[in-house]
PDB file of C-alpha atoms and ligand atoms in Angstrom:
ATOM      1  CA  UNK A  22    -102.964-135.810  55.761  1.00 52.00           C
ATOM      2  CA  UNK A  23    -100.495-132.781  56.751  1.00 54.00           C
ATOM      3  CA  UNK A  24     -99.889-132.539  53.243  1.00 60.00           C
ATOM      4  CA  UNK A  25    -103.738-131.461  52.461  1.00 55.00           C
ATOM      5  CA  UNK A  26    -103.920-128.631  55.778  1.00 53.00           C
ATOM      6  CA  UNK A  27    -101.526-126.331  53.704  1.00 52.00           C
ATOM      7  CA  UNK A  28    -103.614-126.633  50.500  1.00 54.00           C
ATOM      8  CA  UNK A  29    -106.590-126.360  52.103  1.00 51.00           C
ATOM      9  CA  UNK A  30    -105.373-123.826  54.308  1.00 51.00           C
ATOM     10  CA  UNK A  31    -104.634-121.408  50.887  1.00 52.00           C
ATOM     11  CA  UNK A  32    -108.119-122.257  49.052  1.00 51.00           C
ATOM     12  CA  UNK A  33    -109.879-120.755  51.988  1.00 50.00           C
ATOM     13  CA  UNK A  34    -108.229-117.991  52.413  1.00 52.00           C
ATOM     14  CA  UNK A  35    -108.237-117.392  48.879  1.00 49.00           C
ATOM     15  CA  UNK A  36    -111.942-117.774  49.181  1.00 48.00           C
ATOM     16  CA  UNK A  37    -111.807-114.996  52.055  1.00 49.00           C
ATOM     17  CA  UNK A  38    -110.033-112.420  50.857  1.00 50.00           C
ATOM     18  CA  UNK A  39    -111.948-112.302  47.251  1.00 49.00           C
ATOM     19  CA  UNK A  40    -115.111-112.509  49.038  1.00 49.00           C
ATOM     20  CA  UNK A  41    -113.731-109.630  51.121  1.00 51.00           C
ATOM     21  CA  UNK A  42    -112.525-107.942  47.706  1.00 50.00           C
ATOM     22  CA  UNK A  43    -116.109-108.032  47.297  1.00 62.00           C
ATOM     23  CA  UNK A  44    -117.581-105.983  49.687  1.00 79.00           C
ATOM     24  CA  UNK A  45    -116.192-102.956  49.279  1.00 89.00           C
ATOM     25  CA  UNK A  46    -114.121-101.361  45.362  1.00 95.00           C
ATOM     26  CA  UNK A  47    -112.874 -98.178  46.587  1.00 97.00           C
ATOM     27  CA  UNK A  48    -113.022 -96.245  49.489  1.00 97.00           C
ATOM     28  CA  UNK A  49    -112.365 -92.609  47.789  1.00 97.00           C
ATOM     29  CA  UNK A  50    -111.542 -90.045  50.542  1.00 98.00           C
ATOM     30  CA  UNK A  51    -114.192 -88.076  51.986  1.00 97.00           C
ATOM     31  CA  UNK A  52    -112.674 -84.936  52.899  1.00 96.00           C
ATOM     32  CA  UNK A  53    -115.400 -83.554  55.093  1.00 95.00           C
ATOM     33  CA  UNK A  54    -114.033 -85.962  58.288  1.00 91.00           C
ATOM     34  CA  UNK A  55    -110.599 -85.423  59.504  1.00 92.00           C
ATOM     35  CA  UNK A  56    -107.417 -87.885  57.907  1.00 91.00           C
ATOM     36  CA  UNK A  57    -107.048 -91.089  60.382  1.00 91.00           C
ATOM     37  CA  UNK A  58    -103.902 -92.800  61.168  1.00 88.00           C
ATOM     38  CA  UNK A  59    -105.731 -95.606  58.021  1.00 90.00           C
ATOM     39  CA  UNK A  60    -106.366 -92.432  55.961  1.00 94.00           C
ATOM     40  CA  UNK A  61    -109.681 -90.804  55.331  1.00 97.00           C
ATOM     41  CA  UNK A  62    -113.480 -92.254  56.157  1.00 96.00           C
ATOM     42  CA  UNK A  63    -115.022 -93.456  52.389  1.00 96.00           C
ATOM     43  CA  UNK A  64    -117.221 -90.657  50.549  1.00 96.00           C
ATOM     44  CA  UNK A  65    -120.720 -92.071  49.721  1.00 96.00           C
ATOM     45  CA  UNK A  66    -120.170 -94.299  46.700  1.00 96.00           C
ATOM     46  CA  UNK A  67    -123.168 -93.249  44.900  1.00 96.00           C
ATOM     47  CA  UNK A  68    -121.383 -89.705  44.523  1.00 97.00           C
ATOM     48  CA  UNK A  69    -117.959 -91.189  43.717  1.00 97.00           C
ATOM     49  CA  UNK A  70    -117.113 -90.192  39.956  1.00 98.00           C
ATOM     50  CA  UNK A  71    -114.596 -90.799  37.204  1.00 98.00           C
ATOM     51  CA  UNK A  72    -113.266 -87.289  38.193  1.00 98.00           C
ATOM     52  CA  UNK A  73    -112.324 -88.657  42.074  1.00 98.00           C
ATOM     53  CA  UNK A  74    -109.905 -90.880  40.139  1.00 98.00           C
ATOM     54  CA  UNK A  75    -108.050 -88.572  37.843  1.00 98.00           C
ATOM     55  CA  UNK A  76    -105.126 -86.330  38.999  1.00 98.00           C
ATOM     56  CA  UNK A  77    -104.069 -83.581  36.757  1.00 97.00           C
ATOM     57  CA  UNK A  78    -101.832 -81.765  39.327  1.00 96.00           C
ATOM     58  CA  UNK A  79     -98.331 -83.680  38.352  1.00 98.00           C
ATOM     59  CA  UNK A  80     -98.807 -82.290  34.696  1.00 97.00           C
ATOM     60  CA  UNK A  81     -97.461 -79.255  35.836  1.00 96.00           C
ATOM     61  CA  UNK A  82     -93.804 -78.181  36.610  1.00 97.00           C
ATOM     62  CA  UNK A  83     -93.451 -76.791  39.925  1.00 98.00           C
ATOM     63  CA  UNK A  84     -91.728 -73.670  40.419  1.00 98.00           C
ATOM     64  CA  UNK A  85     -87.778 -74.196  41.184  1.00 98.00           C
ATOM     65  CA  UNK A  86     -87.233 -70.522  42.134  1.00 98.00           C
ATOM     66  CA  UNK A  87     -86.765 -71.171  46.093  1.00 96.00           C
ATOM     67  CA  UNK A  88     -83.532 -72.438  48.181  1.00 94.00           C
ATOM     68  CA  UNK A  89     -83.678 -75.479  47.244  1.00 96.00           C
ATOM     69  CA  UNK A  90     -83.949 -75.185  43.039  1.00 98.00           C
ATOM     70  CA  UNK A  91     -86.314 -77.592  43.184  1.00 98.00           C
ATOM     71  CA  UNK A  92     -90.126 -78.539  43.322  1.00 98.00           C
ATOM     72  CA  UNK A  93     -91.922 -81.374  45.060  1.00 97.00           C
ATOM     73  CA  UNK A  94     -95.393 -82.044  44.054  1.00 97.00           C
ATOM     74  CA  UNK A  95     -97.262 -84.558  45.281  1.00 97.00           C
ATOM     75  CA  UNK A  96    -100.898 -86.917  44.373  1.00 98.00           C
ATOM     76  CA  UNK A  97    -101.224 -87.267  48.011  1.00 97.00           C
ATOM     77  CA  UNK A  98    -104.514 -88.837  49.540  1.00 97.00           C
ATOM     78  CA  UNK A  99    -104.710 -85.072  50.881  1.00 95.00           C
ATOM     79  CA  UNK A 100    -104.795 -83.741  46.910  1.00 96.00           C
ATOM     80  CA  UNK A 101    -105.750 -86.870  45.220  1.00 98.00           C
ATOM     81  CA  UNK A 102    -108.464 -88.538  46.757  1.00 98.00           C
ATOM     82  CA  UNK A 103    -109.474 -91.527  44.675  1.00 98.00           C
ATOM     83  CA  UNK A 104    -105.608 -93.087  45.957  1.00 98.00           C
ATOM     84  CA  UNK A 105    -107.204 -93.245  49.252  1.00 98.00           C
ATOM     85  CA  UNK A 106    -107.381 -96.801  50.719  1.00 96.00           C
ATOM     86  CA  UNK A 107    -105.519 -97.851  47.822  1.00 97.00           C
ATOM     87  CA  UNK A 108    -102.087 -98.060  49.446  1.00 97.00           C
ATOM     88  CA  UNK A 109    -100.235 -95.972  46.258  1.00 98.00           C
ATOM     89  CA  UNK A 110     -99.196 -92.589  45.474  1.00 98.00           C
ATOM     90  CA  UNK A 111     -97.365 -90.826  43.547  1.00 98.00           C
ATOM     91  CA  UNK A 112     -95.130 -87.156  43.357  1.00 98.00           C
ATOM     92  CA  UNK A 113     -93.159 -85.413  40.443  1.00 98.00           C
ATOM     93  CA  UNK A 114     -89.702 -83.834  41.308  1.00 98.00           C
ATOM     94  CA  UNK A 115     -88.288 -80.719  39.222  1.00 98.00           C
ATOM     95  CA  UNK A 116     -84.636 -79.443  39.685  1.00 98.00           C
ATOM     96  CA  UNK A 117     -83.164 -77.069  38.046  1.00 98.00           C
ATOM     97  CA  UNK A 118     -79.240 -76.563  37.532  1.00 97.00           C
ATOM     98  CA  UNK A 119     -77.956 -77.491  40.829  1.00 96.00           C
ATOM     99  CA  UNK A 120     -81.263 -78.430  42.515  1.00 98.00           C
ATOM    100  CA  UNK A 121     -81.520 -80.801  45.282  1.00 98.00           C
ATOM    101  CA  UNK A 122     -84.293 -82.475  47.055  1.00 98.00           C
ATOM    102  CA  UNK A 123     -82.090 -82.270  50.785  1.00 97.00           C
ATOM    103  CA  UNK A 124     -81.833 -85.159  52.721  1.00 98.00           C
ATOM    104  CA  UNK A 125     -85.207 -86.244  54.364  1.00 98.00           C
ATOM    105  CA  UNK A 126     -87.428 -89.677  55.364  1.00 98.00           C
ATOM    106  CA  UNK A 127     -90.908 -90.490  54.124  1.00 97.00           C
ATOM    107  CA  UNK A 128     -92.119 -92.514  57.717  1.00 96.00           C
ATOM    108  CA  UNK A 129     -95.262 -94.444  55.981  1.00 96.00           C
ATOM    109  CA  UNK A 130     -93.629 -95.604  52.690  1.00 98.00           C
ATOM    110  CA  UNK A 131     -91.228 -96.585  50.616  1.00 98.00           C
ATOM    111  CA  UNK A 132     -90.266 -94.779  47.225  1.00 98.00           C
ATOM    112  CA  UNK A 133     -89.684 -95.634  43.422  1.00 98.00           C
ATOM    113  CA  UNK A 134     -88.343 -93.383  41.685  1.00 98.00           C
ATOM    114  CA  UNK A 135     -87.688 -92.861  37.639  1.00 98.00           C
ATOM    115  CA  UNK A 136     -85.654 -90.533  36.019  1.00 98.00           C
ATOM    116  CA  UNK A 137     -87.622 -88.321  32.840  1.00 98.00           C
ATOM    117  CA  UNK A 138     -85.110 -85.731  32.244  1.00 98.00           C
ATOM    118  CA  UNK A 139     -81.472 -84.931  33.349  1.00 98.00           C
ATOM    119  CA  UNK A 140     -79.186 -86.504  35.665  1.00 98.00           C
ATOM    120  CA  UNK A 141     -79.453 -87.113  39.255  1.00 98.00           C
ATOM    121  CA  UNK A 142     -76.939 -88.223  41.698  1.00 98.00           C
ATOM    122  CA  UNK A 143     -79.452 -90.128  44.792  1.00 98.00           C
ATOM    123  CA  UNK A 144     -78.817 -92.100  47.763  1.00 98.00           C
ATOM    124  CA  UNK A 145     -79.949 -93.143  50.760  1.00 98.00           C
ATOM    125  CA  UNK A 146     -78.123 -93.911  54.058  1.00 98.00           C
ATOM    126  CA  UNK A 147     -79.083 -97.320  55.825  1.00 98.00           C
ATOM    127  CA  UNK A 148     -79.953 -97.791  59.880  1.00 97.00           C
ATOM    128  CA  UNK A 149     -75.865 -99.339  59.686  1.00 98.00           C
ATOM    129  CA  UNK A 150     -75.274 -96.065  58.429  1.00 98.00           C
ATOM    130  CA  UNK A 151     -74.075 -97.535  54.697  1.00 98.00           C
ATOM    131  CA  UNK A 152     -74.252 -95.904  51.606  1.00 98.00           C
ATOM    132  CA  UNK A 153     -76.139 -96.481  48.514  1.00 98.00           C
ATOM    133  CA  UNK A 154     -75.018 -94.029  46.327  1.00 98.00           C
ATOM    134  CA  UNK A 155     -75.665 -94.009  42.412  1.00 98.00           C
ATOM    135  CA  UNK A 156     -75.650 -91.647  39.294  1.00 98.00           C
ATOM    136  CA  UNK A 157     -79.046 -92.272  37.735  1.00 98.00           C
ATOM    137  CA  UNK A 158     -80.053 -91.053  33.818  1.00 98.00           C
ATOM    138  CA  UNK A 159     -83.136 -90.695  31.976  1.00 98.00           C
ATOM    139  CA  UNK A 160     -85.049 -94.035  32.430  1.00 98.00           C
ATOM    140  CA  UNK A 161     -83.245 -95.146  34.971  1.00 98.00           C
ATOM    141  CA  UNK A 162     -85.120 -96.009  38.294  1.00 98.00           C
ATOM    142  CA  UNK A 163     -84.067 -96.356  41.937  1.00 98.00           C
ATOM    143  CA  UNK A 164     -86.136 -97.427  45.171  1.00 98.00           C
ATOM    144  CA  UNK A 165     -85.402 -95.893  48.435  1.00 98.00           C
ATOM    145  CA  UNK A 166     -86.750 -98.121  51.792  1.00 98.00           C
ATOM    146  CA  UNK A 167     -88.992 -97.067  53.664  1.00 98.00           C
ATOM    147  CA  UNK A 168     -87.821 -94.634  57.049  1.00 97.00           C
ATOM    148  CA  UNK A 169     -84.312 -94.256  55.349  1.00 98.00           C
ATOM    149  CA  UNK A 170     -82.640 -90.750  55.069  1.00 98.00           C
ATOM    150  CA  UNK A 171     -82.136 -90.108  51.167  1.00 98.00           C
ATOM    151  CA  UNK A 172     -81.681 -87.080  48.887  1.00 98.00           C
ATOM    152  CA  UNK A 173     -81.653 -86.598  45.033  1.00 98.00           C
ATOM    153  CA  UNK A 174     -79.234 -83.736  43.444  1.00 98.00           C
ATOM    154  CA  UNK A 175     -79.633 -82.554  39.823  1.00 98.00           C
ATOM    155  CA  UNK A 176     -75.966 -83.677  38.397  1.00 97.00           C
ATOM    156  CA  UNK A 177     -76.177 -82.218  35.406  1.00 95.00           C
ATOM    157  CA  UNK A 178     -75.911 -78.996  33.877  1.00 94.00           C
ATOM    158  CA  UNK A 179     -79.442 -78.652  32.287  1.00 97.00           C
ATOM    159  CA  UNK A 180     -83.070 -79.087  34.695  1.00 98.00           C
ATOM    160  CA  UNK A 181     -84.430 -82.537  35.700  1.00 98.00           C
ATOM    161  CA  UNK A 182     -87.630 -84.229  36.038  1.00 98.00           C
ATOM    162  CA  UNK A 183     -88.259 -87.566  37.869  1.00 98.00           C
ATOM    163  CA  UNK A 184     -91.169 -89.181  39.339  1.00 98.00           C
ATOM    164  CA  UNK A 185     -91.542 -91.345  42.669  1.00 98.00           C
ATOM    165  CA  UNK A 186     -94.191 -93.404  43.114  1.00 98.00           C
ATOM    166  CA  UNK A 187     -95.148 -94.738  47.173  1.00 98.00           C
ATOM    167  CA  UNK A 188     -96.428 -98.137  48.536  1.00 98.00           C
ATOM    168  CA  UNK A 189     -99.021 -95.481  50.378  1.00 98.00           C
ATOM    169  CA  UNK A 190    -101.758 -93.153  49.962  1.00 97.00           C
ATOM    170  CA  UNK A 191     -99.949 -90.786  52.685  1.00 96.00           C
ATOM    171  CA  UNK A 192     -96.276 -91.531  52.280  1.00 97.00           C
ATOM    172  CA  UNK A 193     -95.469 -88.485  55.169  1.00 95.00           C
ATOM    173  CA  UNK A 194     -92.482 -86.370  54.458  1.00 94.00           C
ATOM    174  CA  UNK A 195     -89.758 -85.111  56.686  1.00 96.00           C
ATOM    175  CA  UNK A 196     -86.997 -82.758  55.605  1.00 96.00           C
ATOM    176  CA  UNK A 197     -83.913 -83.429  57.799  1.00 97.00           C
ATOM    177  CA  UNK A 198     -82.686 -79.541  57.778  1.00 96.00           C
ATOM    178  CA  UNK A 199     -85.748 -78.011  58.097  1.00 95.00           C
ATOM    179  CA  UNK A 200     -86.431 -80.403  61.444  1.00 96.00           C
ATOM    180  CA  UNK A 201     -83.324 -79.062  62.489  1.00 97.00           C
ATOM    181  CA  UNK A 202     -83.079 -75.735  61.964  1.00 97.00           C
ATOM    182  CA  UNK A 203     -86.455 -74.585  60.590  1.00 96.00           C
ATOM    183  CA  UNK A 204     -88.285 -74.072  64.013  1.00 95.00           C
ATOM    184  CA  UNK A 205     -88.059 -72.107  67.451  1.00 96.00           C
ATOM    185  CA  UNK A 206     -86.039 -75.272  69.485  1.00 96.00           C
ATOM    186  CA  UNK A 207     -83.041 -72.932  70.814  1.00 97.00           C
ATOM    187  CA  UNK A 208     -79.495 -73.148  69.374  1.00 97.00           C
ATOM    188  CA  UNK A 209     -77.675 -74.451  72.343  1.00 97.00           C
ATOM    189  CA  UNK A 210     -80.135 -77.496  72.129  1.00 97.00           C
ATOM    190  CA  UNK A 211     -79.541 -77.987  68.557  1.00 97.00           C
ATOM    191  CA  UNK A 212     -76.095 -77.889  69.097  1.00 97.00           C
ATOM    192  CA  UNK A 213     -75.796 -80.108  72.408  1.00 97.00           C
ATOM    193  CA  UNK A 214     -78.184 -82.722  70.503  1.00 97.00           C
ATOM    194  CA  UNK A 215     -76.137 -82.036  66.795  1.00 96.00           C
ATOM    195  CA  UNK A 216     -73.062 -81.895  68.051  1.00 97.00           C
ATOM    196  CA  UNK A 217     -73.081 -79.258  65.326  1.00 97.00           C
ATOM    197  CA  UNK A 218     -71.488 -75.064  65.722  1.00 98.00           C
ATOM    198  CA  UNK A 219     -73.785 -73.247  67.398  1.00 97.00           C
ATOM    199  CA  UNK A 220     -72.528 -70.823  64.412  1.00 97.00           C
ATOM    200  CA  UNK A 221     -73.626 -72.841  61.954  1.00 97.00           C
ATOM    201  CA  UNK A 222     -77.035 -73.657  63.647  1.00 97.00           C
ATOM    202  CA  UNK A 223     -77.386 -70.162  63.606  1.00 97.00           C
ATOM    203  CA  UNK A 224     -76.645 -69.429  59.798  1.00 97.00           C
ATOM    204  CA  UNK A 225     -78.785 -72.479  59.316  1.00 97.00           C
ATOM    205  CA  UNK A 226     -81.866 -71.119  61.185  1.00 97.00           C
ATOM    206  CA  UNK A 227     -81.407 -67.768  59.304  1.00 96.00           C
ATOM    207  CA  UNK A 228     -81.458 -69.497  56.129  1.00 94.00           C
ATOM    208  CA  UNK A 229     -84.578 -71.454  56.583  1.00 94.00           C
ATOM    209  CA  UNK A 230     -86.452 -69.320  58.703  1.00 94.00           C
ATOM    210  CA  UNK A 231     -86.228 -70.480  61.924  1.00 96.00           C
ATOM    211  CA  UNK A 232     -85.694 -68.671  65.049  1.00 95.00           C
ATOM    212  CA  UNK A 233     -84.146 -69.037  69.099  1.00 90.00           C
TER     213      UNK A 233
HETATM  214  C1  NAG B  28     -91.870 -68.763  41.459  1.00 77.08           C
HETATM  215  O1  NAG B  28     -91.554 -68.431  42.783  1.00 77.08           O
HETATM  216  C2  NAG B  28     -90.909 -67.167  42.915  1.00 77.08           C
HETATM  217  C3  NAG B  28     -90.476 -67.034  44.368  1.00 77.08           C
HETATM  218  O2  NAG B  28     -91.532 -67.275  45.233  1.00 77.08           O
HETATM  219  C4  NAG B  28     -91.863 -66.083  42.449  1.00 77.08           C
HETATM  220  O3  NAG B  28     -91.222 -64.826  42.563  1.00 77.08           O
HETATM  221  C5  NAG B  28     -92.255 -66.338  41.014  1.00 77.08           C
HETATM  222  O4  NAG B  28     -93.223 -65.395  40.602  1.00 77.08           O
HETATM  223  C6  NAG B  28     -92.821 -67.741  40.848  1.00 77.08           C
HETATM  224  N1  NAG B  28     -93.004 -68.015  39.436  1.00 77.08           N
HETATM  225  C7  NAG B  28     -94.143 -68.469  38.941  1.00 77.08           C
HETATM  226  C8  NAG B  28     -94.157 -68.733  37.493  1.00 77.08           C
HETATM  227  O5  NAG B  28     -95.122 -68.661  39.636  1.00 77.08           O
HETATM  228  C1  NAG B  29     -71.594 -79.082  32.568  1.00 77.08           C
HETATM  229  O1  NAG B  29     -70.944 -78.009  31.936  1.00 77.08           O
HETATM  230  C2  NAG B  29     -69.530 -78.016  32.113  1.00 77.08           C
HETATM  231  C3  NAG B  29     -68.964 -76.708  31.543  1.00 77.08           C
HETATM  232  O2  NAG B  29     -69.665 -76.317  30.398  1.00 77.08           O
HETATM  233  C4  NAG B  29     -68.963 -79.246  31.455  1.00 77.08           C
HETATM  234  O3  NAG B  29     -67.560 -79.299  31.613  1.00 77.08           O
HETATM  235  C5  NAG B  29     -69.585 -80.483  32.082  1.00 77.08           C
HETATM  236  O4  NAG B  29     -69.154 -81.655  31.448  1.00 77.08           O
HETATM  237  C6  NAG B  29     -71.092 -80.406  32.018  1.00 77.08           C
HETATM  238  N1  NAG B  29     -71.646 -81.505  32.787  1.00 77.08           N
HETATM  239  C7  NAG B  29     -72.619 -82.266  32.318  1.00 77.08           C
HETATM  240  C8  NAG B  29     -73.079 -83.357  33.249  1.00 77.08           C
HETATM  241  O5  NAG B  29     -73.163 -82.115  31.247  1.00 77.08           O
END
């Protein structure tokens, strides 16, 4: 008899969740009601079209000519609305010579990444503060956990494309430099809570724009 519950047990829900399934296709972001902590509220699905599904935006190189040499752009439930709901996204990465996406944490997902051009060097850094460290070529793809400080460098001599896809529609990005040193929290702070030069907190600030 305990033998049937389990079976049982997994029809039904089966049976629930597709009947769930059901209810509702798509919930395609309705940008006229502010983002929620589950994304946006559903636009009307009698004015849903193709074009709420189709994302042009990553066809085009972004423009490495900053700090950084490099270019994030992102399909975003913010940009790309038809992801919304849908749990996925997805963001193209070009560096030129000696570009580097810096080290930084995406709080709501984590990241797959494949290499189109060039050579990267990526890694992230686990919670026991390990290493995972690997020289990645054209092809080649890498997945970074969720919450986890990583960074990808262009290793080689020529620019580099990649792609990253995310296990959500708003995958949240935070750039560990730029929390740092890119805002008005006074140096001594920084520096008591860094345990970093008050020097180089300065430089740092002056670099990326921040001030105090
Ligand atoms: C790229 O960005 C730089 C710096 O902001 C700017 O001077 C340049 O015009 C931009 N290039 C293109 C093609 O938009
Ligand atoms: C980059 O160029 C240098 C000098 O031309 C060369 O020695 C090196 O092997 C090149 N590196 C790669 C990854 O192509």
């Amino acid at each position: 008899m305990k033998n049937m519950i389990i079976p049982i047990f997994f029809l039904f829900s089966l049976l629930f969740s597709s009947s769930l399934g059901s209810i509702q296709d798509f919930c395609v972001a309705d940008y006229s009601a502010p983002q929620g902590p589950a994304g946006y509220s559903c636009k009307d699905p009698a004015k849903v079209t193709v074009d709420n599904f189709v994302y042009s935006g990553l066809g085009v190189p972004g423009n490495t000519t900053n700090i950084i040499k490099a270019a994030v752009t992102t399909a975003f439930d913010n940009q790309f609305p038809g992801v919304n709901g849908l749990g996925i996204s997805l963001a193209r990465a070009d560096l030129a010579a000696c570009g580097v996406i810096p080290f930084h944490t995406h709080p709501g997902a984590s990241e797959v990444l494949i290499v189109i051009e060039g050579t990267l060097c990526a890694g992230f850094v686990s919670s026991a503060n390990n290493v995972y460290l690997k020289s990645l070529n054209k092809g080649d793809v890498m997945v970074f956990p969720q919450g986890l400080l990583h960074f990808q460098l262009n290793a080689g001599n020529t620019s580099a494309l990649f792609f990253v896809g995310f296990n959500s529609p708003n995958p949240g990005l935070q750039l560990l430099d730029f929390a740092l040193f890119k805002n008005d929290l006074p140096t001594e702070l920084v520096a008591a809570a860094s345990f970093l030069s008050p020097a180089e907190i300065k430089r740092l600030k002056a670099v990326l724009g921040g001030t105090g």
